[in-house]
PDB file of C-alpha atoms in Angstrom:
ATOM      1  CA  UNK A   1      50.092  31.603 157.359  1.00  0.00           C
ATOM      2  CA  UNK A   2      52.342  33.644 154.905  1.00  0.00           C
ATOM      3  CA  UNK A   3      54.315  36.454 154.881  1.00  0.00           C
ATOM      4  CA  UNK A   4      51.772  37.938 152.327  1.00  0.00           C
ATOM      5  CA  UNK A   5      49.223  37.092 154.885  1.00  0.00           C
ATOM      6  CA  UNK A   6      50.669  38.928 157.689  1.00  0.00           C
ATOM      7  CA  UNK A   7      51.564  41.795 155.351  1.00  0.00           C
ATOM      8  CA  UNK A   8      47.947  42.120 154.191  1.00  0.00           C
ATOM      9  CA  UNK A   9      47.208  42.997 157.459  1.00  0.00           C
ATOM     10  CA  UNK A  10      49.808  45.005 158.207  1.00  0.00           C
ATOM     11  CA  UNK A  11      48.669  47.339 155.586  1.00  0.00           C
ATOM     12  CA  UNK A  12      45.224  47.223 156.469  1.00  0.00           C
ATOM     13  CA  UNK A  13      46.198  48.669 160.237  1.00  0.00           C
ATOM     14  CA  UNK A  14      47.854  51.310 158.629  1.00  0.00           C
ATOM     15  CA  UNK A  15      45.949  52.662 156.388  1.00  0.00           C
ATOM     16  CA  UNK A  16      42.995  52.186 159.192  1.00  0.00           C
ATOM     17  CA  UNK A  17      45.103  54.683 161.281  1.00  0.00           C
ATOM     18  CA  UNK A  18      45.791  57.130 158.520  1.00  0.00           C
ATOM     19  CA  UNK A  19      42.460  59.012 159.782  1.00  0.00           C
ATOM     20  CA  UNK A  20      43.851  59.467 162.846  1.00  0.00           C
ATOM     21  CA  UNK A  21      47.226  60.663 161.967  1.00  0.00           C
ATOM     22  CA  UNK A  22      45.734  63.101 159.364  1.00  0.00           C
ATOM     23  CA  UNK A  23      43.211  64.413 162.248  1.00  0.00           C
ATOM     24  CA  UNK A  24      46.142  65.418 164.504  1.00  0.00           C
ATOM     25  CA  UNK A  25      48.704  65.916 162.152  1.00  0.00           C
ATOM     26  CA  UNK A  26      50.230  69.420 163.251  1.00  0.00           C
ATOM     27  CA  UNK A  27      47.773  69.930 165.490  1.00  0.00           C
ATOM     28  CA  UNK A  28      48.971  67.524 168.186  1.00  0.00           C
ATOM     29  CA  UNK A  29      47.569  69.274 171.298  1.00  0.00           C
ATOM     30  CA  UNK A  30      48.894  68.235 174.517  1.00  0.00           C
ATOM     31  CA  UNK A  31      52.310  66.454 174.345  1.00  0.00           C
ATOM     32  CA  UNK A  32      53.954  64.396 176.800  1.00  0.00           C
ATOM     33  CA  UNK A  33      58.182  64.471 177.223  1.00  0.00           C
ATOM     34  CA  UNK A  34      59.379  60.949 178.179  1.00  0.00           C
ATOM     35  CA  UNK A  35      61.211  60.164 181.217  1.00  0.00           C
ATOM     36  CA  UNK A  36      61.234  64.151 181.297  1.00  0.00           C
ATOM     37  CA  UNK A  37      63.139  64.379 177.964  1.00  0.00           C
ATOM     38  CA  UNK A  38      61.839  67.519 175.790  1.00  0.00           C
ATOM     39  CA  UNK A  39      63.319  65.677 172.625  1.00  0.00           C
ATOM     40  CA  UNK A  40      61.177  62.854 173.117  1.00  0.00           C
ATOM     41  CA  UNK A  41      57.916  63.460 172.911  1.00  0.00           C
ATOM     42  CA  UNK A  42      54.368  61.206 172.937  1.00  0.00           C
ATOM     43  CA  UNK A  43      50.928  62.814 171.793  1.00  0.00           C
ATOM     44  CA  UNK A  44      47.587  61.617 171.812  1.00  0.00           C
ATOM     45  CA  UNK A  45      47.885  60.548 167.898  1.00  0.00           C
ATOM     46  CA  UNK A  46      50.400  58.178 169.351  1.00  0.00           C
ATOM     47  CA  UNK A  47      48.869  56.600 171.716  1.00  0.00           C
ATOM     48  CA  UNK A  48      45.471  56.089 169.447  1.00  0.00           C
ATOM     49  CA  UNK A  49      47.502  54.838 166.466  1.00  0.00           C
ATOM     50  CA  UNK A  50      49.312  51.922 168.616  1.00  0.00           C
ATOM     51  CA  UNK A  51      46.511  50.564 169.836  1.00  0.00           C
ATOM     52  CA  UNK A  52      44.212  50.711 166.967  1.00  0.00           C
ATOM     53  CA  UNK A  53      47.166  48.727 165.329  1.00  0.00           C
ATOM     54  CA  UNK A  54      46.692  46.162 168.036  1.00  0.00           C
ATOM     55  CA  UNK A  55      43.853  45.654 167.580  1.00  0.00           C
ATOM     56  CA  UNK A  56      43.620  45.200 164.052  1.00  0.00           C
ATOM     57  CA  UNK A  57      46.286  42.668 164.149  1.00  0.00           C
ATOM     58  CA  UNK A  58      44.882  41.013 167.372  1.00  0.00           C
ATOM     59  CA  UNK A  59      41.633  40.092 165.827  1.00  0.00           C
ATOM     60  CA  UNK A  60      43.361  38.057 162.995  1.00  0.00           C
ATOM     61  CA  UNK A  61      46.043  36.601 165.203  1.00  0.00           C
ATOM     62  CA  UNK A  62      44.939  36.838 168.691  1.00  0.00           C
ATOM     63  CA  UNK A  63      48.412  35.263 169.618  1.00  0.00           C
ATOM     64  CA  UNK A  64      50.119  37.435 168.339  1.00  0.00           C
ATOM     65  CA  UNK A  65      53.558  38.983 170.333  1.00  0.00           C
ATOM     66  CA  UNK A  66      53.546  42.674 169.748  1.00  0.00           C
ATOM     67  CA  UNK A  67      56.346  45.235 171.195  1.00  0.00           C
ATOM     68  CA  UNK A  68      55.241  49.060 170.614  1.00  0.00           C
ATOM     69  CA  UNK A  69      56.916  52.332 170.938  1.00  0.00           C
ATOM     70  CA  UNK A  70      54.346  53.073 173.273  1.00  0.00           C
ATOM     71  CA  UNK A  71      52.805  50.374 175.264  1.00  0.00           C
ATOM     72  CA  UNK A  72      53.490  47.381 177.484  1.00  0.00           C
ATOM     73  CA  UNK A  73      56.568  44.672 175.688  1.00  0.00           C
ATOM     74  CA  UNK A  74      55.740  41.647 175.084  1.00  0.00           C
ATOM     75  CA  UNK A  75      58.731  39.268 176.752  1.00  0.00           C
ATOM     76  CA  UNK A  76      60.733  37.637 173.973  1.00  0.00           C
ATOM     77  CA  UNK A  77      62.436  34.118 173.861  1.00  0.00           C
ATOM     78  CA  UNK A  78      64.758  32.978 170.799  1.00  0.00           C
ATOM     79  CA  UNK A  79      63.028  32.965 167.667  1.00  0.00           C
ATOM     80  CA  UNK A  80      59.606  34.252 168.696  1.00  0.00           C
ATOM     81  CA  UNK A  81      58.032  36.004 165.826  1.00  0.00           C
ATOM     82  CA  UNK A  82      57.004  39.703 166.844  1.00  0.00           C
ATOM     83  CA  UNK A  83      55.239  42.864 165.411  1.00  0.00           C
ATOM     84  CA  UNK A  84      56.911  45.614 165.929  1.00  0.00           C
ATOM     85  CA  UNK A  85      55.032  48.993 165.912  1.00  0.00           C
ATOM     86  CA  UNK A  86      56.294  52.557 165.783  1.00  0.00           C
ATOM     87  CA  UNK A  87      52.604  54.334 165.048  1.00  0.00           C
ATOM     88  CA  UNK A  88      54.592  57.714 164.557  1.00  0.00           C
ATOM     89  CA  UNK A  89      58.096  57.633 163.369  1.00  0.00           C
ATOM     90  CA  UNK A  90      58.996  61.040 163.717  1.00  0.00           C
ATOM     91  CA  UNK A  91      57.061  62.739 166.216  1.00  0.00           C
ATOM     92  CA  UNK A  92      58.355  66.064 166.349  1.00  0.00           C
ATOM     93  CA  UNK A  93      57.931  66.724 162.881  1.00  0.00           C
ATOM     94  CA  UNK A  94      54.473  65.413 162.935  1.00  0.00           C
ATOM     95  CA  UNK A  95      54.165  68.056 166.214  1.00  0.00           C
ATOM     96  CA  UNK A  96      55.278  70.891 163.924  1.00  0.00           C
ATOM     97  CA  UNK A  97      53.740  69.974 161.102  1.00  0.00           C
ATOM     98  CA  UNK A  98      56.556  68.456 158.833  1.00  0.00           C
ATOM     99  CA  UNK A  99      55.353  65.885 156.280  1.00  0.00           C
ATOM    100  CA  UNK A 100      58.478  63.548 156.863  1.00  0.00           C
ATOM    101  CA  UNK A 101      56.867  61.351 159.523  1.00  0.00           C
ATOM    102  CA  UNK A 102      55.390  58.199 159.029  1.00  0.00           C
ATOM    103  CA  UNK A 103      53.696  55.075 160.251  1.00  0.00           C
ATOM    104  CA  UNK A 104      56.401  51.983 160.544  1.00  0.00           C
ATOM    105  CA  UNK A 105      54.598  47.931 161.381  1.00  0.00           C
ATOM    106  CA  UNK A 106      57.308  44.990 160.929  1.00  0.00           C
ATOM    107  CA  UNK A 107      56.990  41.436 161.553  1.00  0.00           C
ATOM    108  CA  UNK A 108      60.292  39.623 162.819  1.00  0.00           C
ATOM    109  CA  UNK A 109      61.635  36.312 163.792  1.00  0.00           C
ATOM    110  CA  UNK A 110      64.484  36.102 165.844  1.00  0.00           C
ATOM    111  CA  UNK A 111      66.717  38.563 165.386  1.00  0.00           C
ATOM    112  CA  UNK A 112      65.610  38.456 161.462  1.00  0.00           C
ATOM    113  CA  UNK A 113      63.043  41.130 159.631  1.00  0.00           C
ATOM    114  CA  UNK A 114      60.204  38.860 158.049  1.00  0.00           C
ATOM    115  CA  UNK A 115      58.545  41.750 156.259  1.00  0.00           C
ATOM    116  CA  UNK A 116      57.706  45.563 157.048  1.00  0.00           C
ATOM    117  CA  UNK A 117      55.753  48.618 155.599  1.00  0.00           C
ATOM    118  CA  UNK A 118      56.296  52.269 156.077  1.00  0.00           C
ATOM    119  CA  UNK A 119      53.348  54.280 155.933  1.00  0.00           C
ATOM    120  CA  UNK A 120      52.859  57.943 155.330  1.00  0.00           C
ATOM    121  CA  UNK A 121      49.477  58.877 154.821  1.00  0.00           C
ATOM    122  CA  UNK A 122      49.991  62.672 153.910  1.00  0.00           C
ATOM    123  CA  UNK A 123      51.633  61.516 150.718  1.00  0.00           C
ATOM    124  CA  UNK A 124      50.589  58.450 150.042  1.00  0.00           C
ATOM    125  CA  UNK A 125      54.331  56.621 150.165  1.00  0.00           C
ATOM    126  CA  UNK A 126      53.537  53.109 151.246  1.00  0.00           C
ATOM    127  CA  UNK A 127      57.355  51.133 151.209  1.00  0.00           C
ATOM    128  CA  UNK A 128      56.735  47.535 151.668  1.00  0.00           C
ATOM    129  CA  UNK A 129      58.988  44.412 151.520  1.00  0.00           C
ATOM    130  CA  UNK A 130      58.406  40.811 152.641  1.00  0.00           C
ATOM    131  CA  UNK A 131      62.068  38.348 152.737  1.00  0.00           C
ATOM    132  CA  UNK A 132      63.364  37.503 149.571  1.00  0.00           C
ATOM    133  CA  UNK A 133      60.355  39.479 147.543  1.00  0.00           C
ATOM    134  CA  UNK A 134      62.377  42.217 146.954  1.00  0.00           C
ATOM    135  CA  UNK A 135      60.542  46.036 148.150  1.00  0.00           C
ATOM    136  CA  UNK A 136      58.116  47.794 146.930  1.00  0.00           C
ATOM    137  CA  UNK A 137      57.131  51.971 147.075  1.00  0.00           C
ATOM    138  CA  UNK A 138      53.405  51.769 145.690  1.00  0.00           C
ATOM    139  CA  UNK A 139      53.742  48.288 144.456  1.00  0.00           C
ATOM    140  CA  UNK A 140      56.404  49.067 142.497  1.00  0.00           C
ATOM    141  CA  UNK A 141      59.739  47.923 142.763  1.00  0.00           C
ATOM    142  CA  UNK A 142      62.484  50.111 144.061  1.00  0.00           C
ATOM    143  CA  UNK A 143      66.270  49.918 144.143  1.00  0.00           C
ATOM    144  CA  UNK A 144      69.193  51.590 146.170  1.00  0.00           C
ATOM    145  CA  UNK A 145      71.393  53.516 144.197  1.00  0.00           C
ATOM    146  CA  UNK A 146      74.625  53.002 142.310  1.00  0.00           C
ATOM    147  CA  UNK A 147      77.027  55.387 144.323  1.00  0.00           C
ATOM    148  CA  UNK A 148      80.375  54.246 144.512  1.00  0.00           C
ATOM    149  CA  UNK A 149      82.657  57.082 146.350  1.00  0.00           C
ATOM    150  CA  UNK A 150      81.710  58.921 149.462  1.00  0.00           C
ATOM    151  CA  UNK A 151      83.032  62.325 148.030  1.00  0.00           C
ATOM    152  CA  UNK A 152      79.572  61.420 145.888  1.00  0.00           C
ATOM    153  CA  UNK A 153      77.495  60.607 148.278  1.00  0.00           C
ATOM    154  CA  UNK A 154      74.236  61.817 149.513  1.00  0.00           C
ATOM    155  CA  UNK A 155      71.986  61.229 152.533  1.00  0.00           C
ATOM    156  CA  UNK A 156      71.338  61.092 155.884  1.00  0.00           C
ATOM    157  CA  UNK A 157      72.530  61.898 159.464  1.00  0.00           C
ATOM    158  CA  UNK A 158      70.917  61.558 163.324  1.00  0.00           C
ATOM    159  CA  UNK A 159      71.792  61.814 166.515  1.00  0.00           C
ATOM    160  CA  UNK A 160      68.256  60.178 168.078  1.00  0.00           C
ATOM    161  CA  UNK A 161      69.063  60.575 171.850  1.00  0.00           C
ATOM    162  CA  UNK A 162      73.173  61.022 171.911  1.00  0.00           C
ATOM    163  CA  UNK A 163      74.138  64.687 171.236  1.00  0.00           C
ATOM    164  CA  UNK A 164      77.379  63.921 172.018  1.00  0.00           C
ATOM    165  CA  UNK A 165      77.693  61.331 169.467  1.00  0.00           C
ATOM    166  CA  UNK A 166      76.287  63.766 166.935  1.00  0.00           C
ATOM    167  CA  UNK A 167      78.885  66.512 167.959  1.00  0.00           C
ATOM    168  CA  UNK A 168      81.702  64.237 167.820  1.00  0.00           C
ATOM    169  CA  UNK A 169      80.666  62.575 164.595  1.00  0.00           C
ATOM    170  CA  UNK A 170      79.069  65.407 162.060  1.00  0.00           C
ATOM    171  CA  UNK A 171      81.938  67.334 161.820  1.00  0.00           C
ATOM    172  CA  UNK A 172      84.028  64.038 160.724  1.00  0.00           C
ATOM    173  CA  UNK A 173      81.853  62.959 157.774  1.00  0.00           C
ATOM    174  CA  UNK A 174      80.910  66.571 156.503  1.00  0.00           C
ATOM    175  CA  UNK A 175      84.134  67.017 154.598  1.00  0.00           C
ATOM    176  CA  UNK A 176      83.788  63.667 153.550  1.00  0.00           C
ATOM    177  CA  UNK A 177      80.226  63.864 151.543  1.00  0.00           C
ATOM    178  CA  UNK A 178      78.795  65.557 148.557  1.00  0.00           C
ATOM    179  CA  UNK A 179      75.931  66.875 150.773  1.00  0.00           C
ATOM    180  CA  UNK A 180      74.399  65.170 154.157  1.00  0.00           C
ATOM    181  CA  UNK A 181      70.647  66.179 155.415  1.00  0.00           C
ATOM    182  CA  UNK A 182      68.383  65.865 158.906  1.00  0.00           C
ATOM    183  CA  UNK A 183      65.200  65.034 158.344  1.00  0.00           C
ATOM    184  CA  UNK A 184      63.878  63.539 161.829  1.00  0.00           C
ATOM    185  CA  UNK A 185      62.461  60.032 160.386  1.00  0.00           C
ATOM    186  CA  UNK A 186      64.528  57.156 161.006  1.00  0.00           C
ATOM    187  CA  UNK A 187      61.692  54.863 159.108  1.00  0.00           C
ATOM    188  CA  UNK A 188      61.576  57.647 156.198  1.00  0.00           C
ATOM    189  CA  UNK A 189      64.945  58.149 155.583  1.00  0.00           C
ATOM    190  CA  UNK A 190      65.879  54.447 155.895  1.00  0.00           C
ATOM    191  CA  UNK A 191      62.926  54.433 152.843  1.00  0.00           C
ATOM    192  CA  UNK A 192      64.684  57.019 151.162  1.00  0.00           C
ATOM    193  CA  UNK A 193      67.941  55.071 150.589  1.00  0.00           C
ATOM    194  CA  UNK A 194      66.003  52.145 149.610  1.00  0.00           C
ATOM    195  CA  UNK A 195      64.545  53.946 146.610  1.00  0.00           C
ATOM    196  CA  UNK A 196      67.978  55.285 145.356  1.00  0.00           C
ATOM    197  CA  UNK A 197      67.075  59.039 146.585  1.00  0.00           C
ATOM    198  CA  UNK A 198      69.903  58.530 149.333  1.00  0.00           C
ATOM    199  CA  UNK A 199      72.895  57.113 149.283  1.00  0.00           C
ATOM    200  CA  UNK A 200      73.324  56.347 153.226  1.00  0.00           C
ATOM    201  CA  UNK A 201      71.575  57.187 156.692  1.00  0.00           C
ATOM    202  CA  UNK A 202      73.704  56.764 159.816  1.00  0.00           C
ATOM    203  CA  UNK A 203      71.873  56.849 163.106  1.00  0.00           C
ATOM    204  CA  UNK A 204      72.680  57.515 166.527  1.00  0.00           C
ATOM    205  CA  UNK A 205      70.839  55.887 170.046  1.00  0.00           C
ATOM    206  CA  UNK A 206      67.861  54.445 168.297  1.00  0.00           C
ATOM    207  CA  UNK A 207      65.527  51.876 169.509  1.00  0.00           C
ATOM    208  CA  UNK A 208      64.321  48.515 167.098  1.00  0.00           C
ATOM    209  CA  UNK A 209      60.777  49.945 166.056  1.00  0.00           C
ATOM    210  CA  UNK A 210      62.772  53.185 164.975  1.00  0.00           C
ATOM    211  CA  UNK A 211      64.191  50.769 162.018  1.00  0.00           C
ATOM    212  CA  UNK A 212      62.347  47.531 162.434  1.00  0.00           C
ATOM    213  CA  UNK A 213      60.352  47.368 158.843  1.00  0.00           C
ATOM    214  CA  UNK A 214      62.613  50.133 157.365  1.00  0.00           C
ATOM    215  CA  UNK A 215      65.595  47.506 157.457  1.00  0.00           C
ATOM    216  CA  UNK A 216      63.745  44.881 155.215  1.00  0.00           C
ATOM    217  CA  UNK A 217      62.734  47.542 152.696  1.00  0.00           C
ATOM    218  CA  UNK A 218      66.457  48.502 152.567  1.00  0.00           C
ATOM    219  CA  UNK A 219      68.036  44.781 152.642  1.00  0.00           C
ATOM    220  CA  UNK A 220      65.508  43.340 150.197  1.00  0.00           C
ATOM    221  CA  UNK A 221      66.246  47.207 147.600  1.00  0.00           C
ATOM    222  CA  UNK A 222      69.656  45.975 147.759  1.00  0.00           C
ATOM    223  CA  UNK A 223      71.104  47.952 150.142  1.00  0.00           C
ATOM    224  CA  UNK A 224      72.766  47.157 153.868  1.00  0.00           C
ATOM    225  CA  UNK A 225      72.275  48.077 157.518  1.00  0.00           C
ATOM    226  CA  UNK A 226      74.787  47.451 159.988  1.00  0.00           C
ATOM    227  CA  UNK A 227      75.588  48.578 163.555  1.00  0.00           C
ATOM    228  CA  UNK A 228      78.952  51.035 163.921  1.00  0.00           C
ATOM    229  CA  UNK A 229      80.945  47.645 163.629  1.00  0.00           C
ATOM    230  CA  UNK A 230      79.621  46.352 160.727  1.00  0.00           C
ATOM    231  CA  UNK A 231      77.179  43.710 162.581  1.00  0.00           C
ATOM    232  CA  UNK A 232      74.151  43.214 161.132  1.00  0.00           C
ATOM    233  CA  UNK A 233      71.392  44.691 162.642  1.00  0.00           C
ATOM    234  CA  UNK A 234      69.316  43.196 165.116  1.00  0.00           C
ATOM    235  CA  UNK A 235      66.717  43.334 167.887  1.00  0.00           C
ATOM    236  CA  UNK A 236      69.179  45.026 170.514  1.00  0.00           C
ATOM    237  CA  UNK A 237      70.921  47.520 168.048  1.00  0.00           C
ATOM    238  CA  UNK A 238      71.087  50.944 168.935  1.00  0.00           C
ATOM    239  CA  UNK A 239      73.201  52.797 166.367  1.00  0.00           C
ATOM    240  CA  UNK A 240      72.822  51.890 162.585  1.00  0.00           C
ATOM    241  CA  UNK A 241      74.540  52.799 159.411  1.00  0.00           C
ATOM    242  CA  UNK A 242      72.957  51.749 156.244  1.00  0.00           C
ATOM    243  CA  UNK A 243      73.774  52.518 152.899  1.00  0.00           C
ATOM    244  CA  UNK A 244      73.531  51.446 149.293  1.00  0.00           C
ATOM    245  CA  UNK A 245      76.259  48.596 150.192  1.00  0.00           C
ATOM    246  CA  UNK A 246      78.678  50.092 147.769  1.00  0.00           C
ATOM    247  CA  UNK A 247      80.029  52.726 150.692  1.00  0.00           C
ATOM    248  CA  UNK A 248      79.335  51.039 153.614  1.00  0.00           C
ATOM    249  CA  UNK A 249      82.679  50.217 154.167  1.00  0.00           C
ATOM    250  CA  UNK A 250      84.341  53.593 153.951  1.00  0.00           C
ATOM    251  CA  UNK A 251      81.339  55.003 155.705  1.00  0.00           C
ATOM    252  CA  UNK A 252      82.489  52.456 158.339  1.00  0.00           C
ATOM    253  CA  UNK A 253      86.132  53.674 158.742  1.00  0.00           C
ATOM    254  CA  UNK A 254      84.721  57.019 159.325  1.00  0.00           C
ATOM    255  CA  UNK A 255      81.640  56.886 162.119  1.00  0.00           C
ATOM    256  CA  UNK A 256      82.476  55.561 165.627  1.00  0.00           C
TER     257      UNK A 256
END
């Protein structure tokens, strides 16, 4: 089976869910905090989306190893290929009715992205990339951008589940930047540097299917994702900085 194969289908559970996201799309209902955290919330769009994704990809490849935001893990062994499924990337803006939230599906191997798509049905933005095919926004092909200086740059900041990272670290890198923004969508913002809109996202306490398909589209734009360290990113990683390449490395003396 190919990459394109898998991909096909990918795309096909998403855009099977985009009903259902539409349908509760700022009109969530009843929400649900996790482990009794108000910032991190679960509705009943969630739940519906992940396992009408499992299904779809279930009935093409029944053996299939799937680990979602928000069901049961599948247990992993070295270099077990695995969906991994965030059905709402950005949940409380989908709550409140903010468009930048988005469906995120990736297939990896190890601790290596085979392909991924970001999906947001309320505008249509499908970012899709399969290893060493380059990425795509709409079937066309996108590119990071050509920023070379920080004092130029543009993009992204989070904090995900570590305020304290977020005070300590915000007020470093806002002298530092033409102009940085918070939009609440790991997945979408990740998207956003791939296509040359951003320059750089950096990322606080995040879990894999935060960034999972996101990181191919970014990698395979031309563009590079990295832990606080300058590892590359991988099944366990937590924090993430990604960029165009061309500033990762200042961004890197900067964020700790």
């Amino acid at each position: 089976m190919s990459n394109q194969d898998y991909l096909k289908v990918a795309i096909k559970a998403a855009k099977e869910a985009a009903p259902i996201f539409k349908k509760y799309f700022g009109k969530a209902g009843k929400t649900t905090a996790k482990n009794g955290d108000p910032r991190d919330l679960v509705t009943k769009a969630d739940l519906q989306i992940e396992r009408l994704i499992r299904k779809t990809i279930l009935k093409t490849f029944p053996k299939s190893k799937i680990i979602g935001e928000e069901y049961s893990q599948s247990k992993l062994v070295p270099n077990d290929i695995v969906w991994l499924v965030d059905p709402i990337d950005g949940t409380t803006n989908f709550i409140q009715g903010l468009s930048n939230c988005a469906i995120s599906i990736a297939l990896w191997q190890g601790q290596q992205p085979l392909l991924g798509l970001v999906y947001n049905p309320l505008t249509g933005q499908l970012f899709s990339a399969q290893k060493g095919k380059g990425a795509e926004l709409n079937g066309k092909k996108i590119k990071v951008s050509q920023t070379k200086k920080i004092d130029s740059a543009f993009g992204g900041f989070g904090w995900g589940r570590d305020i304290a990272w977020g005070v300590k670290n915000f007020p470093k890198l806002l002298p530092k930047l033409r102009k940085i923004r918070t939009l609440g969508s790991t997945a979408m913002e990740l998207c956003k540097v791939a296509e040359g809109m951003y320059d750089f996202q950096i990322q606080g306490r995040i879990k894999i299917w935060d960034f999972a398909a996101a990181a191919i589209i970014l990698t395979e734009s031309g563009g590079k994702i990295t832990d606080f360290k300058g590892q590359s990113a991988t099944l366990t990683t937590t924090q993430i900085l990604a960029s165009n390449g061309k500033i990762h490395k200042q961004l890197l003396k900067i964020v700790k």
